[in-house]
Every structure is written in C-alpha cells, then in structure tokens.
Amino acid sequence: KAGVTQTPRYLIKTRGQQVTLSCSPISGHRSVSWYQQTPGQGLQFLFEYFSETQRNKGNFPGRFSGRQFSNSRSEMNVSTLELGDSALYLCASSGARTNEQFFGPGTRLTVL
Amino acid sequence: GNSVTQMEGPVTLSEEAFLTINCTYTATGYPSLFWYVQYPGEGLQLLLKATKADDKGSNKGFEATYRKETTSFHLEKGSVQVSDSAVYFCALSDPANDYKLSFGAGTTVTVRA
C-alpha cells in the first residue's frame, strides 16, 4: 500500500504571497490532518478533515485554510505569507475513527 | 486539557549504550499513547503504541509501557545503534478530544560509533 504523499516537497515564497500544499492519504483513509513543525513551537495541529468536512481546528489564524476532496485528497492554503510561516508542514491520514495516524514526508516551506 | 512532557535533549550516547527517554502526560479521557521517530529530512514514523493501561508497545528493540498510575510512557532501548540517531516524539490521542494528537517537544538523540 502506498504511503501518504505530499507535494511539493520544497517551496520558496516571499512575504505576502499565498501557497497551496497538497496531501494524498493512504488509500481507504478518509481522515487527513495537517501539522506545522517549527524549531521554536514544535509540532502544532492545524486542522483535520473527514469526508470533505473540517472536523477539528487548531489555534491558527484564518490565513490558514484547507479543504478535502471527494477522493480524500486534501489541500491546505496559506495566504498573505509571513516570515514566521516558514516551517515543515506535515500531513497525516488515518482510517475512520482510529487513533493511529500515518505521516507523509512533509513540505518544507521557506518564506523570504 | 491534554499535554505531553518529555525529557529535554539533546541526548548523546555511544553505540550499545542504554537509552531511556522520559515522557509524562495529562489527559481528560483515556488516551492512547505513541512514540514517533523522525529521521533527518523526513516525516514522522510511528515507532510503537499502547492503547490502554499496562500495555507494552515494542518495535525495533524499543519498548514503552503505558503506566496510568504515574501517567508515564517512557521509551527504552537496551543497546542503541548509530542508525537510531533521530528525533523522538511522545504523543497522545484522546477520544475525549476527538482523537487529536498532542505531541511532546521532541528529544534529539545522537548515537556515536
């Protein structure tokens, strides 16, 4: 079974731009969660989508948004990028109502 | 709310040494507990898990026991290898918090030959 894939792996953007990251979950998994990882704040939960609906949300500003498609693929968008948005963005998928999450390799976003 | 506190690093060991990384947690419900490992430049991989009190998770020589009385889930390995150099994260998933994963800060382990 293929694992969680994330594209692109690396991105460089400038302040004020917007960015869209993509995540394809493991086949059959309907839940997709997003996390931001930074040296200062560690791993922080952004949001979770299940069956195209946002089920949970972390404490991030509205510039961070996401969506999920009918095939369970998910995208997250960050608008009006700030320097502090530089991070590794991780996506994880899980089967319905299980507690085990499988992570992708991440997208490394650098904001200049 | 839920929180995870794990031993601060970095930890530097020689090959074949004993490794222990302490992890304690606070949860409102009855959580499942996990250890994830992150190798340089990669995402997180599930190392082991335990879903109820007194369960022992084990994988690749690593072990951790779910201790409800001390709210702990310490990670141990009897003889580390250079390939065990990575960042280790303790995490919990609480059904009372809709299974959201809460992570510890991570512990960087470096094993020297």
mmCIF file of C-alpha atoms in Angstrom:
data_model
loop_
_atom_site.group_PDB
_atom_site.id
_atom_site.type_symbol
_atom_site.label_atom_id
_atom_site.label_comp_id
_atom_site.label_asym_id
_atom_site.label_seq_id
_atom_site.Cartn_x
_atom_site.Cartn_y
_atom_site.Cartn_z
ATOM 1 C CA LYS A 1 0.000 0.000 0.000
ATOM 2 C CA ALA A 2 1.396 3.400 -0.934
ATOM 3 C CA GLY A 3 2.033 5.779 1.933
ATOM 4 C CA VAL A 4 0.964 9.362 2.421
ATOM 5 C CA THR A 5 2.355 11.622 -0.267
ATOM 6 C CA GLN A 6 2.830 15.349 -0.126
ATOM 7 C CA THR A 7 3.632 17.781 -2.902
ATOM 8 C CA PRO A 8 5.679 19.748 -3.395
ATOM 9 C CA ARG A 9 8.498 18.691 -1.066
ATOM 10 C CA TYR A 10 10.091 22.117 -1.039
ATOM 11 C CA LEU A 11 8.758 25.609 -1.653
ATOM 12 C CA ILE A 12 10.265 29.055 -1.503
ATOM 13 C CA LYS A 13 7.922 32.033 -1.403
ATOM 14 C CA THR A 14 8.137 35.697 -0.493
ATOM 15 C CA ARG A 15 6.162 37.609 2.103
ATOM 16 C CA GLY A 16 2.636 38.459 1.046
ATOM 17 C CA GLN A 17 2.307 35.603 -1.425
ATOM 18 C CA GLN A 18 0.000 32.661 -0.976
ATOM 19 C CA VAL A 19 0.764 28.962 -1.183
ATOM 20 C CA THR A 20 -1.146 25.719 -1.650
ATOM 21 C CA LEU A 21 0.145 22.392 -0.369
ATOM 22 C CA SER A 22 -1.263 19.024 -1.356
ATOM 23 C CA CYS A 23 -1.629 15.749 0.502
ATOM 24 C CA SER A 24 -2.759 12.361 -0.794
ATOM 25 C CA PRO A 25 -3.702 9.972 2.008
ATOM 26 C CA ILE A 26 -3.259 6.236 2.147
ATOM 27 C CA SER A 27 -5.865 4.529 0.002
ATOM 28 C CA GLY A 28 -9.039 3.992 2.007
ATOM 29 C CA HIS A 29 -8.192 6.563 4.663
ATOM 30 C CA ARG A 30 -10.815 9.266 4.984
ATOM 31 C CA SER A 31 -9.271 11.456 7.667
ATOM 32 C CA VAL A 32 -6.476 13.895 6.873
ATOM 33 C CA SER A 33 -4.787 16.078 9.477
ATOM 34 C CA TRP A 34 -2.268 18.869 8.991
ATOM 35 C CA TYR A 35 0.512 19.907 11.343
ATOM 36 C CA GLN A 36 3.061 22.699 11.374
ATOM 37 C CA GLN A 37 6.524 21.883 12.683
ATOM 38 C CA THR A 38 8.966 24.639 13.660
ATOM 39 C CA PRO A 39 12.078 24.584 15.860
ATOM 40 C CA GLY A 40 10.508 27.056 18.282
ATOM 41 C CA GLN A 41 6.936 25.766 18.579
ATOM 42 C CA GLY A 42 7.407 22.085 17.818
ATOM 43 C CA LEU A 43 4.517 20.187 16.255
ATOM 44 C CA GLN A 44 1.252 22.072 16.228
ATOM 45 C CA PHE A 45 -2.098 20.817 14.979
ATOM 46 C CA LEU A 46 -3.635 22.897 12.197
ATOM 47 C CA PHE A 47 -6.854 21.103 11.234
ATOM 48 C CA GLU A 48 -8.426 17.791 10.379
ATOM 49 C CA TYR A 49 -10.737 16.886 7.540
ATOM 50 C CA PHE A 50 -13.006 13.878 7.337
ATOM 51 C CA SER A 51 -15.308 13.139 4.418
ATOM 52 C CA GLU A 52 -14.775 16.623 2.967
ATOM 53 C CA THR A 53 -15.715 18.355 6.239
ATOM 54 C CA GLN A 54 -13.442 20.102 8.691
ATOM 55 C CA ARG A 55 -13.809 18.120 11.901
ATOM 56 C CA ASN A 56 -11.230 19.821 14.111
ATOM 57 C CA LYS A 57 -9.268 23.033 14.057
ATOM 58 C CA GLY A 58 -6.198 24.220 15.915
ATOM 59 C CA ASN A 59 -5.315 27.730 17.031
ATOM 60 C CA PHE A 60 -4.087 29.262 13.809
ATOM 61 C CA PRO A 61 -5.211 32.494 12.136
ATOM 62 C CA GLY A 62 -7.714 32.489 9.312
ATOM 63 C CA ARG A 63 -4.884 32.843 6.778
ATOM 64 C CA PHE A 64 -4.524 29.075 7.152
ATOM 65 C CA SER A 65 -7.288 27.155 5.464
ATOM 66 C CA GLY A 66 -7.843 23.760 3.979
ATOM 67 C CA ARG A 67 -10.200 21.550 2.103
ATOM 68 C CA GLN A 68 -10.722 17.924 1.262
ATOM 69 C CA PHE A 69 -11.940 16.450 -1.977
ATOM 70 C CA SER A 70 -14.247 13.507 -2.581
ATOM 71 C CA ASN A 71 -11.235 11.224 -3.162
ATOM 72 C CA SER A 72 -9.930 12.226 0.315
ATOM 73 C CA ARG A 73 -7.017 14.217 -1.087
ATOM 74 C CA SER A 74 -6.522 17.399 0.873
ATOM 75 C CA GLU A 75 -5.024 20.795 0.269
ATOM 76 C CA MET A 76 -4.025 23.494 2.672
ATOM 77 C CA ASN A 77 -3.646 27.111 1.726
ATOM 78 C CA VAL A 78 -1.765 29.872 3.448
ATOM 79 C CA SER A 79 -2.491 33.396 2.290
ATOM 80 C CA THR A 80 -0.503 36.576 2.878
ATOM 81 C CA LEU A 81 2.592 34.673 3.893
ATOM 82 C CA GLU A 82 4.689 35.895 6.799
ATOM 83 C CA LEU A 83 8.296 35.065 7.651
ATOM 84 C CA GLY A 84 7.051 33.088 10.646
ATOM 85 C CA ASP A 85 5.158 30.715 8.368
ATOM 86 C CA SER A 86 8.449 29.103 7.388
ATOM 87 C CA ALA A 87 8.100 25.549 8.607
ATOM 88 C CA LEU A 88 7.763 21.900 7.749
ATOM 89 C CA TYR A 89 4.104 21.162 7.042
ATOM 90 C CA LEU A 90 3.143 17.580 7.737
ATOM 91 C CA CYS A 91 0.058 15.765 6.643
ATOM 92 C CA ALA A 92 -1.211 12.587 8.282
ATOM 93 C CA SER A 93 -4.002 10.214 7.353
ATOM 94 C CA SER A 94 -5.972 7.695 9.355
ATOM 95 C CA GLY A 95 -8.839 5.286 8.856
ATOM 96 C CA ALA A 96 -12.274 6.171 10.140
ATOM 97 C CA ARG A 97 -12.275 6.712 13.904
ATOM 98 C CA THR A 98 -8.947 5.097 14.573
ATOM 99 C CA ASN A 99 -6.273 6.694 16.650
ATOM 100 C CA GLU A 100 -3.251 5.775 14.522
ATOM 101 C CA GLN A 101 -2.042 8.417 12.113
ATOM 102 C CA PHE A 102 0.384 7.864 9.267
ATOM 103 C CA PHE A 103 2.538 10.797 8.254
ATOM 104 C CA GLY A 104 3.818 11.981 4.919
ATOM 105 C CA PRO A 105 7.357 13.295 4.357
ATOM 106 C CA GLY A 106 6.264 16.913 4.682
ATOM 107 C CA THR A 107 6.534 20.071 2.623
ATOM 108 C CA ARG A 108 9.346 22.410 3.621
ATOM 109 C CA LEU A 109 8.112 25.987 3.141
ATOM 110 C CA THR A 110 10.584 28.852 3.275
ATOM 111 C CA VAL A 111 9.256 32.406 3.284
ATOM 112 C CA LEU A 112 11.767 35.104 2.335
ATOM 113 C CA GLY B 1 -6.591 19.949 28.506
ATOM 114 C CA ASN B 2 -4.183 17.407 27.113
ATOM 115 C CA SER B 3 -0.431 17.804 27.245
ATOM 116 C CA VAL B 4 2.715 15.764 26.860
ATOM 117 C CA THR B 5 6.000 16.484 28.600
ATOM 118 C CA GLN B 6 9.114 14.682 27.512
ATOM 119 C CA MET B 7 12.721 14.752 28.520
ATOM 120 C CA GLU B 8 14.663 17.599 27.025
ATOM 121 C CA GLY B 9 17.605 16.802 24.841
ATOM 122 C CA PRO B 10 19.825 16.593 23.185
ATOM 123 C CA VAL B 11 20.948 13.162 24.276
ATOM 124 C CA THR B 12 24.298 11.833 23.093
ATOM 125 C CA LEU B 13 25.193 8.185 23.580
ATOM 126 C CA SER B 14 27.793 5.683 22.483
ATOM 127 C CA GLU B 15 26.813 2.656 20.461
ATOM 128 C CA GLU B 16 25.431 -0.232 22.557
ATOM 129 C CA ALA B 17 24.509 2.122 25.413
ATOM 130 C CA PHE B 18 21.110 2.024 27.120
ATOM 131 C CA LEU B 19 18.627 4.685 26.079
ATOM 132 C CA THR B 20 15.696 5.994 28.060
ATOM 133 C CA ILE B 21 13.543 8.997 27.203
ATOM 134 C CA ASN B 22 11.022 10.039 29.811
ATOM 135 C CA CYS B 23 7.504 11.010 28.850
ATOM 136 C CA THR B 24 4.585 12.014 31.077
ATOM 137 C CA TYR B 25 1.141 13.118 30.046
ATOM 138 C CA THR B 26 -2.039 14.846 31.134
ATOM 139 C CA ALA B 27 -5.321 13.847 29.554
ATOM 140 C CA THR B 28 -9.016 14.332 30.244
ATOM 141 C CA GLY B 29 -10.093 10.953 28.891
ATOM 142 C CA TYR B 30 -8.477 7.570 28.356
ATOM 143 C CA PRO B 31 -5.811 8.253 25.758
ATOM 144 C CA SER B 32 -3.757 6.061 23.506
ATOM 145 C CA LEU B 33 -0.029 6.752 23.692
ATOM 146 C CA PHE B 34 2.538 6.780 20.925
ATOM 147 C CA TRP B 35 6.190 7.213 20.202
ATOM 148 C CA TYR B 36 7.048 8.646 16.809
ATOM 149 C CA VAL B 37 10.529 8.927 15.320
ATOM 150 C CA GLN B 38 11.730 11.500 12.811
ATOM 151 C CA TYR B 39 14.914 10.882 10.859
ATOM 152 C CA PRO B 40 16.714 13.857 9.291
ATOM 153 C CA GLY B 41 14.786 15.324 6.372
ATOM 154 C CA GLU B 42 11.832 13.001 6.786
ATOM 155 C CA GLY B 43 8.325 12.971 8.222
ATOM 156 C CA LEU B 44 7.252 11.158 11.355
ATOM 157 C CA GLN B 45 7.124 7.382 11.580
ATOM 158 C CA LEU B 46 5.132 5.539 14.191
ATOM 159 C CA LEU B 47 7.609 3.634 16.349
ATOM 160 C CA LEU B 48 5.238 1.992 18.828
ATOM 161 C CA LYS B 49 1.955 2.496 20.587
ATOM 162 C CA ALA B 50 -0.118 1.399 23.563
ATOM 163 C CA THR B 51 -3.858 1.798 23.804
ATOM 164 C CA LYS B 52 -4.622 1.001 27.451
ATOM 165 C CA ALA B 53 -3.049 0.891 30.880
ATOM 166 C CA ASP B 54 -0.260 -1.693 31.368
ATOM 167 C CA ASP B 55 0.043 -2.295 27.615
ATOM 168 C CA LYS B 56 3.614 -2.550 26.397
ATOM 169 C CA GLY B 57 4.426 -1.315 22.913
ATOM 170 C CA SER B 58 7.556 -2.618 21.252
ATOM 171 C CA ASN B 59 9.298 -2.315 17.897
ATOM 172 C CA LYS B 60 12.882 -2.467 16.591
ATOM 173 C CA GLY B 61 14.216 -3.129 20.096
ATOM 174 C CA PHE B 62 12.383 -0.140 21.586
ATOM 175 C CA GLU B 63 9.824 -0.602 24.349
ATOM 176 C CA ALA B 64 7.440 1.583 26.319
ATOM 177 C CA THR B 65 4.832 0.662 28.929
ATOM 178 C CA TYR B 66 1.615 2.619 29.495
ATOM 179 C CA ARG B 67 1.645 3.458 33.223
ATOM 180 C CA LYS B 68 -1.634 5.015 34.257
ATOM 181 C CA GLU B 69 -0.681 5.375 37.922
ATOM 182 C CA THR B 70 2.313 7.555 37.044
ATOM 183 C CA THR B 71 0.825 8.918 33.784
ATOM 184 C CA SER B 72 4.008 7.928 32.003
ATOM 185 C CA PHE B 73 5.135 6.244 28.798
ATOM 186 C CA HIS B 74 8.927 6.137 28.939
ATOM 187 C CA LEU B 75 10.814 4.906 25.874
ATOM 188 C CA GLU B 76 13.701 2.463 26.362
ATOM 189 C CA LYS B 77 16.176 0.574 24.233
ATOM 190 C CA GLY B 78 18.805 -1.711 25.650
ATOM 191 C CA SER B 79 21.534 -1.274 23.039
ATOM 192 C CA VAL B 80 21.406 1.650 20.627
ATOM 193 C CA GLN B 81 22.967 1.836 17.183
ATOM 194 C CA VAL B 82 24.183 4.758 15.126
ATOM 195 C CA SER B 83 21.105 4.306 12.946
ATOM 196 C CA ASP B 84 18.903 5.172 15.964
ATOM 197 C CA SER B 85 20.051 8.787 15.762
ATOM 198 C CA ALA B 86 16.840 10.762 15.265
ATOM 199 C CA VAL B 87 14.279 12.951 16.997
ATOM 200 C CA TYR B 88 11.776 11.061 19.143
ATOM 201 C CA PHE B 89 8.296 12.399 19.907
ATOM 202 C CA CYS B 90 5.933 11.179 22.564
ATOM 203 C CA ALA B 91 2.261 11.765 21.703
ATOM 204 C CA LEU B 92 -1.228 11.026 22.916
ATOM 205 C CA SER B 93 -4.579 10.682 21.223
ATOM 206 C CA ASP B 94 -7.580 11.263 23.445
ATOM 207 C CA PRO B 95 -11.090 10.203 22.371
ATOM 208 C CA ALA B 96 -12.397 12.921 24.720
ATOM 209 C CA ASN B 97 -10.562 15.394 22.476
ATOM 210 C CA ASP B 98 -11.753 13.843 19.212
ATOM 211 C CA TYR B 99 -8.545 11.842 18.775
ATOM 212 C CA LYS B 100 -6.432 14.919 18.087
ATOM 213 C CA LEU B 101 -2.743 14.110 18.522
ATOM 214 C CA SER B 102 -0.881 16.111 21.157
ATOM 215 C CA PHE B 103 2.898 15.952 20.883
ATOM 216 C CA GLY B 104 5.766 16.456 23.244
ATOM 217 C CA ALA B 105 8.561 18.818 22.262
ATOM 218 C CA GLY B 106 10.765 16.043 20.895
ATOM 219 C CA THR B 107 14.099 14.667 22.071
ATOM 220 C CA THR B 108 17.099 14.641 19.759
ATOM 221 C CA VAL B 109 19.196 11.517 20.166
ATOM 222 C CA THR B 110 22.667 11.182 18.671
ATOM 223 C CA VAL B 111 24.474 7.860 18.831
ATOM 224 C CA ARG B 112 28.247 7.892 18.275
ATOM 225 C CA ALA B 113 30.168 4.938 16.896
#
